[in-house]
Short mmCIF file of C-alpha atoms in Angstrom, two decimals:
data_model
loop_
_atom_site.label_atom_id
_atom_site.label_comp_id
_atom_site.label_asym_id
_atom_site.label_seq_id
_atom_site.Cartn_x
_atom_site.Cartn_y
_atom_site.Cartn_z
CA GLU L 27 0.29 -0.44 0.36
CA ILE L 28 1.43 3.36 -0.84
CA VAL L 29 1.09 5.55 1.72
CA LEU L 30 0.38 9.22 1.40
CA THR L 31 1.29 12.13 4.94
CA GLN L 32 0.21 14.95 5.32
CA SER L 33 2.75 18.01 6.52
CA PRO L 34 1.96 19.70 8.75
CA ALA L 35 -1.15 18.51 9.69
CA THR L 36 -1.91 21.62 10.84
CA LEU L 37 -0.95 25.19 10.03
CA SER L 38 -2.51 28.53 11.74
CA LEU L 39 -1.95 31.07 8.87
CA SER L 40 -4.01 34.41 8.68
CA PRO L 41 -5.60 36.15 5.51
CA GLY L 42 -3.93 37.27 2.80
CA GLU L 43 -1.11 34.50 3.56
CA ARG L 44 0.43 31.54 1.09
CA ALA L 45 -0.19 29.21 2.25
CA THR L 46 2.32 25.81 1.44
CA LEU L 47 0.58 22.02 2.41
CA SER L 48 3.06 19.03 1.28
CA CYS L 49 2.08 15.67 0.18
CA ARG L 50 4.93 13.00 0.72
CA ALA L 51 4.28 9.30 -0.32
CA SER L 52 5.85 6.14 0.98
CA GLN L 53 6.69 5.27 -3.33
CA SER L 54 6.49 6.91 -6.48
CA VAL L 55 3.14 7.87 -8.46
CA SER L 56 4.06 9.42 -10.76
CA SER L 57 1.44 12.69 -11.42
CA TYR L 58 -1.35 10.59 -10.10
CA LEU L 59 -2.24 12.80 -6.86
CA ALA L 60 -5.09 14.79 -6.08
CA TRP L 61 -6.33 17.96 -3.06
CA TYR L 62 -9.16 17.74 -2.01
CA GLN L 63 -11.24 20.47 0.36
CA GLN L 64 -13.24 18.81 2.90
CA LYS L 65 -15.18 22.12 5.25
CA PRO L 66 -16.80 20.92 9.03
CA GLY L 67 -20.11 19.10 8.57
CA GLN L 68 -19.48 18.73 4.13
CA ALA L 69 -18.29 16.46 1.24
CA PRO L 70 -14.57 16.96 0.12
CA ARG L 71 -14.52 18.76 -2.93
CA LEU L 72 -11.43 18.10 -5.78
CA LEU L 73 -9.09 20.79 -5.92
CA ILE L 74 -6.12 19.94 -8.09
CA TYR L 75 -5.98 16.81 -10.65
CA ASP L 76 -2.46 15.21 -11.54
CA ALA L 77 -0.56 16.66 -9.67
CA SER L 78 -1.55 20.58 -11.34
CA ASN L 79 -4.72 21.06 -12.73
CA ARG L 80 -6.98 22.72 -11.44
CA ALA L 81 -10.76 21.85 -11.47
CA THR L 82 -13.43 22.37 -12.76
CA GLY L 83 -14.23 27.00 -10.71
CA ILE L 84 -11.50 26.23 -8.70
CA PRO L 85 -10.14 29.61 -8.30
CA ALA L 86 -6.45 30.67 -9.06
CA ARG L 87 -5.10 31.04 -5.92
CA PHE L 88 -4.56 26.96 -6.02
CA SER L 89 -2.33 25.18 -7.44
CA GLY L 90 -0.09 22.38 -6.89
CA SER L 91 3.23 21.45 -8.49
CA GLY L 92 5.31 17.78 -7.55
CA SER L 93 5.47 14.64 -8.53
CA GLY L 94 6.97 11.44 -7.73
CA THR L 95 6.64 11.44 -3.90
CA ASP L 96 7.55 14.83 -3.17
CA PHE L 97 3.65 17.30 -4.00
CA THR L 98 3.69 20.65 -2.95
CA LEU L 99 -0.68 22.34 -2.15
CA THR L 100 -0.46 25.84 -2.80
CA ILE L 101 -2.54 28.84 -1.98
CA SER L 102 -1.69 32.55 -2.76
CA SER L 103 -3.00 34.38 -0.32
CA LEU L 104 -5.72 32.77 1.79
CA GLU L 105 -9.15 34.07 1.86
CA PRO L 106 -11.33 33.18 4.68
CA GLU L 107 -12.97 30.88 3.01
CA ASP L 108 -9.80 28.68 2.92
CA PHE L 109 -9.42 27.33 5.91
CA ALA L 110 -10.18 23.55 5.77
CA VAL L 111 -9.17 20.60 6.22
CA TYR L 112 -6.96 19.02 3.05
CA TYR L 113 -5.51 15.82 2.00
CA CYS L 114 -4.24 14.09 -0.44
CA GLN L 115 -5.33 11.54 -2.14
CA GLN L 116 -3.10 8.49 -4.63
CA ARG L 117 -4.34 6.88 -7.61
CA SER L 118 -1.28 4.84 -9.16
CA ASN L 119 -1.53 1.60 -7.43
CA TRP L 120 -4.59 1.39 -8.77
CA PRO L 121 -7.58 -0.40 -7.47
CA SER L 122 -6.29 0.41 -3.59
CA TYR L 123 -7.05 4.04 -3.58
CA THR L 124 -5.55 5.76 -0.47
CA PHE L 125 -5.89 9.53 0.94
CA GLY L 126 -2.88 11.58 3.05
CA GLN L 127 -4.11 12.02 6.67
CA GLY L 128 -5.15 15.40 5.84
CA THR L 129 -3.91 19.65 6.88
CA LYS L 130 -6.09 21.58 8.89
CA LEU L 131 -5.85 25.01 7.64
CA GLU L 132 -6.89 27.75 10.91
CA ILE L 133 -7.28 30.80 11.20
CA LYS L 134 -3.70 32.58 13.12
CA GLN D 88 -25.41 21.19 -12.00
CA VAL D 89 -24.35 17.49 -10.65
CA GLN D 90 -26.64 16.93 -7.55
CA LEU D 91 -25.68 13.37 -5.54
CA VAL D 92 -27.78 11.89 -2.85
CA GLU D 93 -27.47 8.97 -0.28
CA SER D 94 -29.68 7.82 1.31
CA GLY D 95 -30.11 4.45 3.56
CA GLY D 96 -27.76 5.19 6.69
CA GLY D 97 -28.85 4.36 10.11
CA VAL D 98 -28.76 2.44 13.37
CA VAL D 99 -27.54 -1.29 13.48
CA GLN D 100 -26.13 -4.54 14.59
CA PRO D 101 -22.98 -5.80 13.90
CA GLY D 102 -23.43 -8.40 12.33
CA GLY D 103 -26.17 -6.62 9.83
CA SER D 104 -26.96 -5.59 6.10
CA LEU D 105 -27.60 -1.87 5.24
CA ARG D 106 -28.19 -1.03 1.80
CA LEU D 107 -27.04 2.72 0.96
CA SER D 108 -28.57 4.38 -2.65
CA CYS D 109 -27.29 7.48 -4.29
CA ALA D 110 -29.77 8.48 -6.86
CA ALA D 111 -27.84 10.84 -9.18
CA SER D 112 -28.69 13.95 -11.13
CA GLY D 113 -27.45 16.96 -13.66
CA PHE D 114 -24.90 15.26 -15.96
CA THR D 115 -25.22 11.56 -17.55
CA PHE D 116 -25.02 8.05 -15.42
CA SER D 117 -24.14 5.71 -17.59
CA SER D 118 -21.46 7.67 -18.81
CA TYR D 119 -19.27 7.00 -15.95
CA GLY D 120 -17.97 5.02 -13.29
CA MET D 121 -18.72 5.84 -9.48
CA HIS D 122 -17.97 5.60 -6.34
CA TRP D 123 -18.25 5.33 -2.54
CA VAL D 124 -15.84 6.79 -0.23
CA ARG D 125 -16.39 6.46 3.40
CA GLN D 126 -15.22 8.72 6.67
CA ALA D 127 -15.94 8.05 10.20
CA PRO D 128 -16.10 10.55 12.76
CA GLY D 129 -13.45 12.34 13.47
CA LYS D 130 -11.60 10.77 10.31
CA GLY D 131 -9.86 11.00 7.23
CA LEU D 132 -11.21 9.01 4.30
CA GLU D 133 -11.21 5.80 3.25
CA TRP D 134 -12.55 4.00 -0.42
CA VAL D 135 -14.33 1.55 -0.74
CA ALA D 136 -15.88 0.05 -3.91
CA PHE D 137 -16.23 1.20 -7.55
CA ILE D 138 -18.50 0.93 -10.19
CA ARG D 139 -18.25 0.77 -13.48
CA TYR D 140 -20.59 3.66 -15.67
CA ASP D 141 -22.09 0.13 -17.32
CA GLY D 142 -22.30 -2.51 -13.74
CA SER D 143 -19.66 -4.83 -15.49
CA ASN D 144 -15.93 -3.93 -13.66
CA LYS D 145 -16.30 -3.29 -9.78
CA TYR D 146 -12.98 -3.08 -7.67
CA TYR D 147 -13.36 -2.80 -3.82
CA ALA D 148 -10.78 -1.77 -0.75
CA ASP D 149 -9.40 -5.22 0.81
CA SER D 150 -10.89 -3.45 4.65
CA VAL D 151 -14.91 -4.61 2.84
CA LYS D 152 -14.42 -7.66 0.20
CA GLY D 153 -16.29 -9.74 0.22
CA ARG D 154 -19.05 -7.46 2.93
CA PHE D 155 -19.88 -5.24 0.31
CA THR D 156 -21.47 -5.59 -2.93
CA ILE D 157 -22.06 -2.06 -5.37
CA SER D 158 -24.29 -2.25 -7.97
CA ARG D 159 -26.19 0.76 -10.52
CA ASP D 160 -29.26 0.60 -11.80
CA ASN D 161 -28.63 2.97 -15.08
CA SER D 162 -32.83 3.25 -16.04
CA LYS D 163 -33.56 5.31 -12.55
CA ASN D 164 -29.51 6.62 -12.21
CA THR D 165 -28.99 5.07 -8.58
CA LEU D 166 -26.25 3.66 -7.25
CA TYR D 167 -26.21 1.08 -4.48
CA LEU D 168 -24.24 -0.48 -2.01
CA GLN D 169 -24.99 -3.62 -0.69
CA MET D 170 -23.80 -3.31 3.09
CA ASN D 171 -23.73 -7.27 4.93
CA SER D 172 -22.11 -8.04 8.11
CA LEU D 173 -21.34 -4.62 9.40
CA ARG D 174 -18.81 -4.12 11.95
CA ALA D 175 -18.00 -1.54 14.27
CA GLU D 176 -15.79 0.15 12.71
CA ASP D 177 -17.98 0.29 9.41
CA THR D 178 -19.43 2.83 11.55
CA ALA D 179 -19.08 6.27 9.01
CA VAL D 180 -20.64 8.46 6.50
CA TYR D 181 -20.59 7.47 3.47
CA TYR D 182 -20.24 8.91 0.32
CA CYS D 183 -21.35 8.41 -3.45
CA ALA D 184 -18.44 10.18 -5.87
CA LYS D 185 -18.84 10.79 -9.51
CA ASP D 186 -15.79 9.54 -11.41
CA LEU D 187 -13.36 13.22 -13.39
CA SER D 188 -13.38 11.25 -17.00
CA VAL D 189 -16.23 9.26 -18.74
CA GLY D 190 -16.14 6.37 -19.84
CA ARG D 191 -13.50 4.65 -18.02
CA SER D 192 -13.13 1.32 -17.32
CA TYR D 193 -11.13 1.67 -14.30
CA GLY D 194 -11.47 4.59 -11.25
CA ASP D 195 -9.86 8.58 -11.89
CA TYR D 196 -10.67 11.06 -9.05
CA PHE D 197 -13.42 12.13 -7.74
CA ASP D 198 -15.19 15.49 -8.90
CA TYR D 199 -18.73 15.57 -7.65
CA TRP D 200 -19.45 14.02 -3.81
CA GLY D 201 -22.97 14.00 -2.28
CA GLN D 202 -23.39 15.85 1.45
CA GLY D 203 -23.23 12.02 3.12
CA THR D 204 -25.09 9.64 4.87
CA LEU D 205 -24.34 8.36 8.58
CA VAL D 206 -23.71 4.55 8.76
CA THR D 207 -23.60 3.70 12.83
CA VAL D 208 -22.74 0.11 13.17
CA SER D 209 -23.19 -0.41 17.70
CA SER D 210 -24.98 -3.35 19.81
#
């Protein structure tokens, strides 16, 4: 099983700041990685797929990068609605999908 | 717009059964693979199962293989999850999710999700 490790577990920032979230895979997943955002009481929302492609309707302040084992989700300037939990997910090892444990982005 | 509405959750005793449904609208249901993904209370996400757009291929997480069955009725735009031999560790919110890509034989990412239905396994 491919294990995805996200860091940090919690990130405390202020609106307007830049957020950098990390996801590391236990073995290469090529570019088969996605990022999801989840707010309390809501379903997850797809933000980025194939490491760097923004999903439909996702603002340009969200960007993804990386390949192989190291990936980054960057939010260029935080809006109040961006504070949530973020998960990475790989589909390289089909059908054994795995998710990271999540990074909570909280208001400082 | 894409809508996915789950139903069928509830409280069930260990060893019991439950069938979840997911009513889909706003897209050509019969052209997309569909998934179930679950989330235990306060925990992360776990993929459960995938079914091909025409129902011919099905895949399961090891944790549910042999106990859960995914199916679909394209004439009713509805996805199902039959859950048997339920255990305490199956307690979770169950989401149905649409596959990102049209007409694939295997799964892609999850681009639309329902609001989820809570399954509680407890005596």
